[in-house]
Structures are given as C-alpha cells and as structure tokens.
PDB file of C-alpha atoms in Angstrom:
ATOM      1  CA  UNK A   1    -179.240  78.978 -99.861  1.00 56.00           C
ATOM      2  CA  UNK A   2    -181.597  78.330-102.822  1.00 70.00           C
ATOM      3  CA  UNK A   3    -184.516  78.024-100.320  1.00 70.00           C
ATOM      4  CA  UNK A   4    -183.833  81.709 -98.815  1.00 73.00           C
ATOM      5  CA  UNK A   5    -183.663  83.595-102.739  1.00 74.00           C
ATOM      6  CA  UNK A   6    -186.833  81.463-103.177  1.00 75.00           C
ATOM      7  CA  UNK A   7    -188.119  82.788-100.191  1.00 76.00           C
ATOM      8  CA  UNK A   8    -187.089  86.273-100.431  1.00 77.00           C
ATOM      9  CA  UNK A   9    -188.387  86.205-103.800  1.00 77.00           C
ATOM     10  CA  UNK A  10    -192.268  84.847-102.616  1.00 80.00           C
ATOM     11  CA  UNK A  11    -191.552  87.680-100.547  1.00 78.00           C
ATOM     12  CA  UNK A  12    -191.457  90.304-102.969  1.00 80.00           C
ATOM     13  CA  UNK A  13    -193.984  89.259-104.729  1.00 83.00           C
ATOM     14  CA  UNK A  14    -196.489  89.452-102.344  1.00 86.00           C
ATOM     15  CA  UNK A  15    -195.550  92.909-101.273  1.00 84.00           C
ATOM     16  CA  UNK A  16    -195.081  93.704-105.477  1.00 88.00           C
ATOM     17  CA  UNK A  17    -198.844  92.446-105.454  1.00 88.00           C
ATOM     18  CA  UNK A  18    -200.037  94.322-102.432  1.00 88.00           C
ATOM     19  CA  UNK A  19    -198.745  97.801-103.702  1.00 87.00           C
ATOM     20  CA  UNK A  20    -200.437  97.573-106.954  1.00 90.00           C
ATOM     21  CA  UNK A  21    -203.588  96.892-105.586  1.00 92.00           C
ATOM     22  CA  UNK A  22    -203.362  99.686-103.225  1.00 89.00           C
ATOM     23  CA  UNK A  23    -202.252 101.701-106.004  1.00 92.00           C
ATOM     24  CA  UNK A  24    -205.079 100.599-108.108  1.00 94.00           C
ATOM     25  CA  UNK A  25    -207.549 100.935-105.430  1.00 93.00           C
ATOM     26  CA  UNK A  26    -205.929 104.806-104.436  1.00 90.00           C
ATOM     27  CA  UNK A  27    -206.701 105.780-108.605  1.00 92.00           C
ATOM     28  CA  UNK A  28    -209.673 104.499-108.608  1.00 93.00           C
ATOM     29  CA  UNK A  29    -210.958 105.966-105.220  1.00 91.00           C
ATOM     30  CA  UNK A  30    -209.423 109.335-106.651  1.00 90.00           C
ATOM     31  CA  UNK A  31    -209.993 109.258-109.855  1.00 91.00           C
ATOM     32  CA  UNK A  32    -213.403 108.331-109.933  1.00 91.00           C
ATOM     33  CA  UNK A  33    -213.698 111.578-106.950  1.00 90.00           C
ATOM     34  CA  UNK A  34    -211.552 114.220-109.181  1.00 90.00           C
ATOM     35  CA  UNK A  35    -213.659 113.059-112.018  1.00 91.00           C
ATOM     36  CA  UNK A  36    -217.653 113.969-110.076  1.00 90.00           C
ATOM     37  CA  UNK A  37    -216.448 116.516-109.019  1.00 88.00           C
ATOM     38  CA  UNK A  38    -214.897 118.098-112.911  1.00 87.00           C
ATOM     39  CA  UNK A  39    -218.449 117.291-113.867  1.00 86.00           C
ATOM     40  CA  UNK A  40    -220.462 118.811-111.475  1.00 85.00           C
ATOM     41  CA  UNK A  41    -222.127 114.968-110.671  1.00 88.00           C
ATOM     42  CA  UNK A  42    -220.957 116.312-107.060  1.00 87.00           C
ATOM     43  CA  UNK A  43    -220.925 119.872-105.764  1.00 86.00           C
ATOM     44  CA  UNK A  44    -217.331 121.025-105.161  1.00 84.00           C
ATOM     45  CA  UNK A  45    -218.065 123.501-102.803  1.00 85.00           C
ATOM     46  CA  UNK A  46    -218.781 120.923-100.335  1.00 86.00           C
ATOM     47  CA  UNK A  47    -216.617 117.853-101.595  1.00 88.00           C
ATOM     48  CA  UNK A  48    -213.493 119.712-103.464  1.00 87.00           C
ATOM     49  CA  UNK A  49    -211.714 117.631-105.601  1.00 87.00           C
ATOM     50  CA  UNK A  50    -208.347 115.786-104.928  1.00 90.00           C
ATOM     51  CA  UNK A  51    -206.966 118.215-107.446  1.00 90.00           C
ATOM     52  CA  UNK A  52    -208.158 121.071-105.235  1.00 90.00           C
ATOM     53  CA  UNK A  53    -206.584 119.243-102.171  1.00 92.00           C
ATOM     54  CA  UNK A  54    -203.229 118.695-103.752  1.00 91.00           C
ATOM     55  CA  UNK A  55    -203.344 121.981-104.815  1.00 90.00           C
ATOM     56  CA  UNK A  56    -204.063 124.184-101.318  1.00 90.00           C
ATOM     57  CA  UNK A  57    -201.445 121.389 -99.524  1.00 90.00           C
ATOM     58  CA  UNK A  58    -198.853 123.065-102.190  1.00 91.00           C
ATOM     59  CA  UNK A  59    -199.896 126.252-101.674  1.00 89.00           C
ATOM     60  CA  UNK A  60    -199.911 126.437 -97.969  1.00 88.00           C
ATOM     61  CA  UNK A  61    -196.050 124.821 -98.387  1.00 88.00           C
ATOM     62  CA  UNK A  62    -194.629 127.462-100.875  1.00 86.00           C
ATOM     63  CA  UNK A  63    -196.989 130.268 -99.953  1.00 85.00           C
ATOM     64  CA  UNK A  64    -197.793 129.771 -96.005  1.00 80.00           C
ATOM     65  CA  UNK A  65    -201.127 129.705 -94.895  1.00 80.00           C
ATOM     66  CA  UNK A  66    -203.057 132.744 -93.793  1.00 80.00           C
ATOM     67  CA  UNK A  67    -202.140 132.274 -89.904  1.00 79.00           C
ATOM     68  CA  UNK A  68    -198.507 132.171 -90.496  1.00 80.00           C
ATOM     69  CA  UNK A  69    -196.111 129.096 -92.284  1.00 86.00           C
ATOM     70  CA  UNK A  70    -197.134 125.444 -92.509  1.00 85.00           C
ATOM     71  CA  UNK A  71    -193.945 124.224 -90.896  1.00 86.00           C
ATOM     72  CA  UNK A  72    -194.547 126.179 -87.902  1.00 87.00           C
ATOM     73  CA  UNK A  73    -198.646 123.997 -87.476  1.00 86.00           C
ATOM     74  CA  UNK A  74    -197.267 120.855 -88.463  1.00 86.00           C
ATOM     75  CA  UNK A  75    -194.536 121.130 -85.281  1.00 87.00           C
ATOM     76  CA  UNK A  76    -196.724 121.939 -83.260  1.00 88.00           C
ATOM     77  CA  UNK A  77    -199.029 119.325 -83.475  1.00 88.00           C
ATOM     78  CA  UNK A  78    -196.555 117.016 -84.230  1.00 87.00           C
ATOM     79  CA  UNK A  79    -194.818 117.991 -80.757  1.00 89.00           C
ATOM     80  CA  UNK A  80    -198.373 117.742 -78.644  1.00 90.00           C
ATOM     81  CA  UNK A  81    -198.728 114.423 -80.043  1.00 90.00           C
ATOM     82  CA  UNK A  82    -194.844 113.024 -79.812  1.00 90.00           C
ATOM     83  CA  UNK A  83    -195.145 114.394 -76.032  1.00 92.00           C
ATOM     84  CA  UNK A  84    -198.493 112.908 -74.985  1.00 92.00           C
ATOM     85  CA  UNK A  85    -197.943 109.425 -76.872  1.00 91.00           C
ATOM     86  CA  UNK A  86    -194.633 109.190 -74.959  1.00 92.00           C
ATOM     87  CA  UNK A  87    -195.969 110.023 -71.719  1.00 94.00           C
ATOM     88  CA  UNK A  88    -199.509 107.926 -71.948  1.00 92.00           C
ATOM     89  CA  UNK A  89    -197.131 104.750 -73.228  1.00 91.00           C
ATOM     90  CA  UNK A  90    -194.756 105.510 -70.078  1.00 93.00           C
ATOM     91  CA  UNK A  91    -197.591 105.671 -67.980  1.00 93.00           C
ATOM     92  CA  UNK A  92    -199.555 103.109 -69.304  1.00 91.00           C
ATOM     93  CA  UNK A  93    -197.065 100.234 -69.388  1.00 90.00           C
ATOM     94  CA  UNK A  94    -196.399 101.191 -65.391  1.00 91.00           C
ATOM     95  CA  UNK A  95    -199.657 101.230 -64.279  1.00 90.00           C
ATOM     96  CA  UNK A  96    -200.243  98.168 -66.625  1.00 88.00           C
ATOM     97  CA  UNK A  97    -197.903  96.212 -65.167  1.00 85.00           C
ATOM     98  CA  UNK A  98    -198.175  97.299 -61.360  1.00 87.00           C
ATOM     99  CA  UNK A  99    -201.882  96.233 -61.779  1.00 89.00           C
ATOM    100  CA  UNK A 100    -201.097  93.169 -63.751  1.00 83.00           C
ATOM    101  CA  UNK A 101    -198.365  91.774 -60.880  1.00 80.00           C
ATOM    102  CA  UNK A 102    -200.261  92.926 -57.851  1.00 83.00           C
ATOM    103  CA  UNK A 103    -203.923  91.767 -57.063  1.00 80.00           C
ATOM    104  CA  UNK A 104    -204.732  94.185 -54.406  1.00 88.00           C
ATOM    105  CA  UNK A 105    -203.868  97.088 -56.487  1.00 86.00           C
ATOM    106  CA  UNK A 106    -205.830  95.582 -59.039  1.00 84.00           C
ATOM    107  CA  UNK A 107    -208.538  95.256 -56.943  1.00 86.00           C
ATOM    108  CA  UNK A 108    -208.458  98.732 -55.370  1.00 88.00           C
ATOM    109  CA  UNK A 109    -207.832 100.456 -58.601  1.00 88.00           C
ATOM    110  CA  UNK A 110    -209.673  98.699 -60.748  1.00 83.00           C
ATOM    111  CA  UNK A 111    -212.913  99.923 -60.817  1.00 86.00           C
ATOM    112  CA  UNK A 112    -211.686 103.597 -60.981  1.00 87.00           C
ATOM    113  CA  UNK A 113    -209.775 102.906 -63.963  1.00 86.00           C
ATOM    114  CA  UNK A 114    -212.978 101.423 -66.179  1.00 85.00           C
ATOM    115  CA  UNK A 115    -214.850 104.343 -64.627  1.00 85.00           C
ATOM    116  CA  UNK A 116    -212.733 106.562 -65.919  1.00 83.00           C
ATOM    117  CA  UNK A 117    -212.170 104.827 -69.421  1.00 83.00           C
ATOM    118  CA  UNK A 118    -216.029 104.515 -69.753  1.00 83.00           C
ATOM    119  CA  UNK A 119    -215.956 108.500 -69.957  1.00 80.00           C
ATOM    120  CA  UNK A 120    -215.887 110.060 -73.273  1.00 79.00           C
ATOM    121  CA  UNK A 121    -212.428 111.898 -73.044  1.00 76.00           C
ATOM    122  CA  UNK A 122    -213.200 114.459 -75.652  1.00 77.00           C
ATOM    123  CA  UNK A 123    -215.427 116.373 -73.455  1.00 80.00           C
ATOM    124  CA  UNK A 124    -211.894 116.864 -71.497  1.00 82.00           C
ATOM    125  CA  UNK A 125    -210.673 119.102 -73.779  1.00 82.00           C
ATOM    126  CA  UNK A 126    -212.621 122.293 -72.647  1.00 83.00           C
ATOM    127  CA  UNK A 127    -211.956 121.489 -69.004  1.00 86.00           C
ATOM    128  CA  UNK A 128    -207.858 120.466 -69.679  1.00 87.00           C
ATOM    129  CA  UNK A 129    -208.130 124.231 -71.912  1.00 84.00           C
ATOM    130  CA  UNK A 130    -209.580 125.858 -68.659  1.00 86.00           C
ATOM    131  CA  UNK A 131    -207.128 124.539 -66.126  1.00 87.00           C
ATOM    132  CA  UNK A 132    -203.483 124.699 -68.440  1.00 86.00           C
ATOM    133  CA  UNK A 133    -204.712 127.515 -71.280  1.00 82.00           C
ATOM    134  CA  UNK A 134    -204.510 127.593 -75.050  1.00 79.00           C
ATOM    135  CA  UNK A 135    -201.468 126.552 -75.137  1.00 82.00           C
ATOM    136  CA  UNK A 136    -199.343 123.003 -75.890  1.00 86.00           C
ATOM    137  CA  UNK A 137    -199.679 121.334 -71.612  1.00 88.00           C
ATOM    138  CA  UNK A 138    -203.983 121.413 -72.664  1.00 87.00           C
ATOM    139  CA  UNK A 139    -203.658 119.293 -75.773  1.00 89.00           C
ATOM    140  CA  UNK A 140    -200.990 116.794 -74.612  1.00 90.00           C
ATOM    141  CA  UNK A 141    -202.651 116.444 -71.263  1.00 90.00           C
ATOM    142  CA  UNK A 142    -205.831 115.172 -73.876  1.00 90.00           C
ATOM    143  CA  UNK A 143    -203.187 113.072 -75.721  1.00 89.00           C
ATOM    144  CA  UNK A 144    -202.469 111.364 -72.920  1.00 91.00           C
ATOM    145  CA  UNK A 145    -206.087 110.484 -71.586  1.00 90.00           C
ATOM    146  CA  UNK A 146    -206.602 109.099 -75.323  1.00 89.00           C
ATOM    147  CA  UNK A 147    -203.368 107.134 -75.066  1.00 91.00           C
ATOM    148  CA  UNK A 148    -202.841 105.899 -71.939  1.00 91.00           C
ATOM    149  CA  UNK A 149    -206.376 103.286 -71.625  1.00 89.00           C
ATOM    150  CA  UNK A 150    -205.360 101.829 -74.978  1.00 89.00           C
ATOM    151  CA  UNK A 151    -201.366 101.142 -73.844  1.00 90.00           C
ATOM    152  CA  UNK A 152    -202.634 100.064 -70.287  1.00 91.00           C
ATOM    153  CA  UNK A 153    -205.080  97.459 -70.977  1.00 90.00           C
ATOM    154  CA  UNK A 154    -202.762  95.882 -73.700  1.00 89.00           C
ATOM    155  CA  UNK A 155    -199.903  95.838 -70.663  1.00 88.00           C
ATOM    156  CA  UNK A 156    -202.356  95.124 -68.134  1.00 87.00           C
ATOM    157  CA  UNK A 157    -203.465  91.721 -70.280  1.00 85.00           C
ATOM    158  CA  UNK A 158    -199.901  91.099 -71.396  1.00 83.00           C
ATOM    159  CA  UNK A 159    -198.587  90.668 -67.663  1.00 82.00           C
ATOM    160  CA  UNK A 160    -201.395  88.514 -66.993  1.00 81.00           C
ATOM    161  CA  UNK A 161    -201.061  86.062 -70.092  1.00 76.00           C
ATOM    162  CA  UNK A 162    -197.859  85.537 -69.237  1.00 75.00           C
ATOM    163  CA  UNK A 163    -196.832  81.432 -69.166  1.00 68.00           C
ATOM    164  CA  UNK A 164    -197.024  80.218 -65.377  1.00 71.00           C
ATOM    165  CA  UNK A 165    -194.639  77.525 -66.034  1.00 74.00           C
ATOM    166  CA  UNK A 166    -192.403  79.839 -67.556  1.00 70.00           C
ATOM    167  CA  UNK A 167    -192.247  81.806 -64.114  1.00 69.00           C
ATOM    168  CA  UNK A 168    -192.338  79.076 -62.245  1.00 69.00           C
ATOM    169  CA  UNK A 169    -189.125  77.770 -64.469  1.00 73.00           C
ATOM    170  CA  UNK A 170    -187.354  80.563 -64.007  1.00 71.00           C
ATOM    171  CA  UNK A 171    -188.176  81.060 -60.016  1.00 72.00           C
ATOM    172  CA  UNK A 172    -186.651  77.883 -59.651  1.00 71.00           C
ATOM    173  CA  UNK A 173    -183.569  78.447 -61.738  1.00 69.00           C
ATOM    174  CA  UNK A 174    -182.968  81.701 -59.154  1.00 70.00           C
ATOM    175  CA  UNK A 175    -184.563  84.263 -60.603  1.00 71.00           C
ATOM    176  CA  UNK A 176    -185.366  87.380 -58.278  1.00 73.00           C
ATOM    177  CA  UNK A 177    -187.904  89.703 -58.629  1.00 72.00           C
ATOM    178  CA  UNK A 178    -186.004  92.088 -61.123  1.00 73.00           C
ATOM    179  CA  UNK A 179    -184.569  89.398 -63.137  1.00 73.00           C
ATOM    180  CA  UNK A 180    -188.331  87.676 -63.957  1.00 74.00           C
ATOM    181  CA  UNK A 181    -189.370  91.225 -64.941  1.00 71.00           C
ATOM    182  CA  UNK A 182    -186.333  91.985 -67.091  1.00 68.00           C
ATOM    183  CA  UNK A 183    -186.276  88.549 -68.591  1.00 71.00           C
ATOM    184  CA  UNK A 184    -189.441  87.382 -68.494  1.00 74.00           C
ATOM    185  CA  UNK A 185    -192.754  89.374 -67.797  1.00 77.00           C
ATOM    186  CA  UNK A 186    -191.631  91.928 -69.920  1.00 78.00           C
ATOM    187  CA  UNK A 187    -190.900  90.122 -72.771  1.00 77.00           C
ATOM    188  CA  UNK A 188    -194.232  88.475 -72.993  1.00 76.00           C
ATOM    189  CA  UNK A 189    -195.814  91.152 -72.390  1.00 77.00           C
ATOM    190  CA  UNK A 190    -194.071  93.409 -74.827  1.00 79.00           C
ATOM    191  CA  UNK A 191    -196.242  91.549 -77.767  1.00 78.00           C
ATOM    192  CA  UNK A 192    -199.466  93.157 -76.457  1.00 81.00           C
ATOM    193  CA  UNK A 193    -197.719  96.199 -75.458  1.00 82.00           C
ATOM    194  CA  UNK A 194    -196.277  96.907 -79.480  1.00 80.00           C
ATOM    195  CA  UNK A 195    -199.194  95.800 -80.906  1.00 78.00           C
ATOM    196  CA  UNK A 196    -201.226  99.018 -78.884  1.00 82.00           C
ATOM    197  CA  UNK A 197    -198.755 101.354 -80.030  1.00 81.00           C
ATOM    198  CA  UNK A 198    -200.082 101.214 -83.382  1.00 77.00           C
ATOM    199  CA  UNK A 199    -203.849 102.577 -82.569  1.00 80.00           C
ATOM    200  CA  UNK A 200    -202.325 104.838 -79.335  1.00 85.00           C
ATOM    201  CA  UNK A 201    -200.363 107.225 -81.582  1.00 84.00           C
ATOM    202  CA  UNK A 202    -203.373 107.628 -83.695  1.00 83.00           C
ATOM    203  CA  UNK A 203    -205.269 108.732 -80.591  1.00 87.00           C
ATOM    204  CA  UNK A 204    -202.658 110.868 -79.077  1.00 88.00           C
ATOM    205  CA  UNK A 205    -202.972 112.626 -82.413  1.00 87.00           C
ATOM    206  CA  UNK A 206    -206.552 113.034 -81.802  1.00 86.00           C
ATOM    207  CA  UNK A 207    -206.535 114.398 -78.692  1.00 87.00           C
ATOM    208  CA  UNK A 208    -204.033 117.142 -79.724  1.00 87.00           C
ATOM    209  CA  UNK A 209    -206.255 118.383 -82.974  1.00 87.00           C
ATOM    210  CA  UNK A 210    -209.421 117.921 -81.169  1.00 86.00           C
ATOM    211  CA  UNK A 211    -207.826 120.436 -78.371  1.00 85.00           C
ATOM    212  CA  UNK A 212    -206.811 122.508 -81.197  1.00 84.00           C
ATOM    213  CA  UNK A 213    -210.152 122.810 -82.864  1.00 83.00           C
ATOM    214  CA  UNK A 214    -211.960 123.523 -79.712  1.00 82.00           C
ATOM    215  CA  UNK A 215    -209.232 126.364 -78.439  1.00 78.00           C
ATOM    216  CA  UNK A 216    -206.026 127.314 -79.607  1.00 78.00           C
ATOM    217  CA  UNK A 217    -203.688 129.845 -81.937  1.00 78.00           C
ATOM    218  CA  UNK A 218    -201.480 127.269 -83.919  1.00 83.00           C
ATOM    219  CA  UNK A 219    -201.900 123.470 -85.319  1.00 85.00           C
ATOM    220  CA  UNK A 220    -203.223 121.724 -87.836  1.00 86.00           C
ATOM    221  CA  UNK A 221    -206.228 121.068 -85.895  1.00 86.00           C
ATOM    222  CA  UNK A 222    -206.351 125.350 -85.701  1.00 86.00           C
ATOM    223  CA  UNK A 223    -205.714 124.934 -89.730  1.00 88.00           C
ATOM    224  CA  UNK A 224    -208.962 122.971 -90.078  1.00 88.00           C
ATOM    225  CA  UNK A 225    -210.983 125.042 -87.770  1.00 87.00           C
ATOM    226  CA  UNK A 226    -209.834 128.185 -89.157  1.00 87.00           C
ATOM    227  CA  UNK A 227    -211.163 126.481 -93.214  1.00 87.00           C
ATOM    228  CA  UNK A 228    -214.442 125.429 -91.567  1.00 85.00           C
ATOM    229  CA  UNK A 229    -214.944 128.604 -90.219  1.00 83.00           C
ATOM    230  CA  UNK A 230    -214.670 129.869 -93.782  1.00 83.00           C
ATOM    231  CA  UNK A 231    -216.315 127.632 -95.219  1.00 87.00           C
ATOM    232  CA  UNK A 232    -213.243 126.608 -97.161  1.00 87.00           C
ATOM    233  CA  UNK A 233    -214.148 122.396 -97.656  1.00 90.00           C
ATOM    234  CA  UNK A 234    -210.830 122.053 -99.387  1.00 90.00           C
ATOM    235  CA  UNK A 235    -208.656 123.553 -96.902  1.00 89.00           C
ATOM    236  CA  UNK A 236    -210.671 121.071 -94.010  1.00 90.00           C
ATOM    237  CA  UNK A 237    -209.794 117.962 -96.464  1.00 92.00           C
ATOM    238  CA  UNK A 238    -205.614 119.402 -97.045  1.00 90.00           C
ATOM    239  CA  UNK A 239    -205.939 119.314 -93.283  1.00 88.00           C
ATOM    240  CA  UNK A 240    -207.028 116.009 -93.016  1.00 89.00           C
ATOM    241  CA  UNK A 241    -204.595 115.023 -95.319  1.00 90.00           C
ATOM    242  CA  UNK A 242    -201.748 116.038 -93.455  1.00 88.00           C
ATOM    243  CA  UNK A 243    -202.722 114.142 -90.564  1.00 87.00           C
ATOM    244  CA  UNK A 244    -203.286 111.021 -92.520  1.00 86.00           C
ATOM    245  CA  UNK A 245    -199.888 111.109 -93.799  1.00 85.00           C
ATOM    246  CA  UNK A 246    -198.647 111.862 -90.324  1.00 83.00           C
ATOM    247  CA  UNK A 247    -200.433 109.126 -88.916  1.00 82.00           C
ATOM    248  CA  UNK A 248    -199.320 107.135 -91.496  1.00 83.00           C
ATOM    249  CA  UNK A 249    -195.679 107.516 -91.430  1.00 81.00           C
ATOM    250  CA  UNK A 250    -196.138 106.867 -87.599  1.00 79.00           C
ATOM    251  CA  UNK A 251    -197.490 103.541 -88.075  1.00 77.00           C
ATOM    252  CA  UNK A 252    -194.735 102.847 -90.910  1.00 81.00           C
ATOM    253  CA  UNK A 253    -192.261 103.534 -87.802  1.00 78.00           C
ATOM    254  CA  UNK A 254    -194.139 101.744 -84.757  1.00 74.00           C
ATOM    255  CA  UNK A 255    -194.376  98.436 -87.676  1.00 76.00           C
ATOM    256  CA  UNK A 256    -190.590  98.769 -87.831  1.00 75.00           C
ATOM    257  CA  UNK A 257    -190.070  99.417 -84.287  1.00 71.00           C
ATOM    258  CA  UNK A 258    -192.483  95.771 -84.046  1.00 67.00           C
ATOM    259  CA  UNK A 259    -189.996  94.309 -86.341  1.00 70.00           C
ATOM    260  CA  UNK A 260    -186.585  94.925 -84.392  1.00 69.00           C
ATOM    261  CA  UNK A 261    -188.191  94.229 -80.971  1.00 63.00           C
ATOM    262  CA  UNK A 262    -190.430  91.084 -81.716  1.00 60.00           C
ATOM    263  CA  UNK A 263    -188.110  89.272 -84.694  1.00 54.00           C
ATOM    264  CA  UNK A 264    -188.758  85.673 -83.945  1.00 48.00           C
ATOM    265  CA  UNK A 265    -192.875  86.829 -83.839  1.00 52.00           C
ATOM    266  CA  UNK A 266    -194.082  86.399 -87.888  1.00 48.00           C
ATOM    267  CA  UNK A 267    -195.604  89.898 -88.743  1.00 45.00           C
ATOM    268  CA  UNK A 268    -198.386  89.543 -91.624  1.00 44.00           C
ATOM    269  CA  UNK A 269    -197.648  91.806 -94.556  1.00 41.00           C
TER     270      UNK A 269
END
C-alpha cells in the first residue's frame, strides 16, 4: 500500500515538474514576443503581439466576427473535421486490415495505394470543390484523403506484426476466423492503430481549413482567409490559435482514449 502512495506520489511530481516547465517555457516564448513587439524591436503589423491575439479571439467571442458569430465557424470546421477523421479511421483500419490478412489483395492493391499516397493531397482541394461545391461534402472528402494513409499504414503494419505463435496458439485452441480477429489481430494491432490517431485528427483538420481557405463561405479556415485578405496579421494568428487549441484538446482526448483501450501498455508522460 505504501509502495502505490509512493508511486502515485513520483507520479505527481513528474507531471508537477512537466507543467512548470511548459509554463515557464509558454512565458517566456510570449513574453519575450509581447515584449518586441511593445517596443517596436519587431513590426506589429506583420507579427501582432500575443496581447493583440488574445484580444481579437475575445472580441470575435463577445462581438462576432465580421462574417457572422464565432460559434457558428468553429462548428463548422469542427464538424468537417469530426466527419472526415471518423470516416478516414473507418476506412483506414478496413482497408488496413483486409490488406494486412490477405496477400493477393495486398499485392493487387498495393501499388495503387503508395501511388496515390505519393500525391500531394492538397492540390485535391480545388478538384474535391469542383465536383461536391463550397460546401461541407468538399472539405471532409479532403479530410479524409489526409486521414485515411496515416490510419491505414499504422493498421496495415499492425496486422502484420502481429505474434505468429500467438495465432498459431490460438488456431490450435479452436479459434475460427472471427474469433482470431476479435481476440487477437485486433488487439495487436490496435497499438499501431491508437498511436495514428494522434497525427490523423491533426490532418483531418488540415484538410478541412485548407478547403476552406481555397473556397468556401464559413470556417475558421474562411476566418483566416478573410484576415489575410485584409491584411489583418492578428486576426490570421487568433485563427491559428483556435485551431491549436482545437487540435490540442483532440489529442488530450485520443491520449485518454489510448489510456482506457491500451491499460496494461506504459504511456510516457
């Protein structure tokens, strides 16, 4: 019992130590930017201030911004994203693990699939705006390019590194085909898989502001097109912010999501 307070307390320590330091390193990052920029060492018309930021994030909340409320961009790109992460995952872990089980498929499909992954899916986004219009269906379908490489390979590799002898084991303990998926493939496999989620929800959120930049009437990638347009640097970087804290809270969920799937697997802090 004394070893597990001991523990819990090493614990809480560590993460005690690693949230100053991020604090520390967060101040001085910002402070030493709010500070070049009060003294002119650093034009603010390009490089705003974190002041400035803050400031036009608050504004936009209480106030709206001048193409209609903040709430109203923030669904919207949180939806595109939500949608095409969900759908590239779906879609990756099947094709991941069709390919993984089945040589000929792998074989066949193969070479299409790094083809296609070789090709810079950002130049999508005017074609996917041409066929499905400015609306939502254009920036998930980019969402989903972005996500679905990233989830597949990770499947894809986790079916294969699965332990021989373990499916050998179980084959000869009666295990059918469902049973060795459902108790065994997938299980291994789900290490890789988690550990992609991570990177593809940042991408899915890529692909639905870079859709929104290039064409479209509402998002936060719309927000930050509409400020560059104006030349308005601080309403580009209160855009960027909002992503990073999107992005951010996403990972804090996949991490915890890592944590109730994967327990007996030690996650570094």
């Amino acid at each position: 019992m004394s070893r597990k307070k001991e523990m819990r307390a090493q614990a809480a320590k560590i993460k005690m130590r690693n949230l100053t330091l991020q604090i520390i390193v967060f101040i001085t990052l910002f402070g030493s930017w709010e500070i070049l920029s009060d003294k002119k060492i650093i034009d603010p018309f390009f490089f705003s201030s974190p002041y400035a930021i803050l400031k036009q994030i608050v504004e936009w909340i209480v106030e709206g911004t001048s193409q209609g409320p903040l709430y109203v961009h923030f669904v919207v790109s949180f939806e595109e994203t939500v949608i095409a992460f969900v759908i590239g995952v779906l879609l990756g872990v099947i094709a991941g693990y069709a390919l993984g089980r089945n040589d000929i498929l792998s074989v066949i499909f193969g070479p299409y699939i790094q083809m296609l992954n070789a090709l810079p899916r950002v130049v999508l986004a005017p074609i996917f705006i041409i066929w499905f219009g400015l609306g939502m269906p254009s920036k998930i379908a980019l969402g989903v390019t972005l996500t679905f490489f990233i989830v597949f390979f990770n499947a894809f590799q986790g079916v294969r590194e699965v332990d021989k002898n373990l499916l050998n084991n179980a084959r000869l303990l009666g295990a059918n085909k469902r049973q060795l998926a459902q108790h065994v493939i997938i299980p291994s496999a789900l290490t890789w898989i988690l550990s992609s989620l991570h990177s593809s929800f940042g991408f899915a959120l890529v692909g639905a502001v870079v859709g929104e930049f290039i064409g479209s009437t509402k998002g936060l990638g719309f927000l930050i097109a509409q400020a560059q347009g104006a030349f308005n640097t601080t309403g580009v970087f209160a855009g960027m912010v909002l992503l990073s804290v999107t992005a951010l809270a996403a990972n804090w969920a996949v991490t915890k999501l890592e944590k109730r799937f994967i327990a007996w697997r030690h996650v570094r802090q």
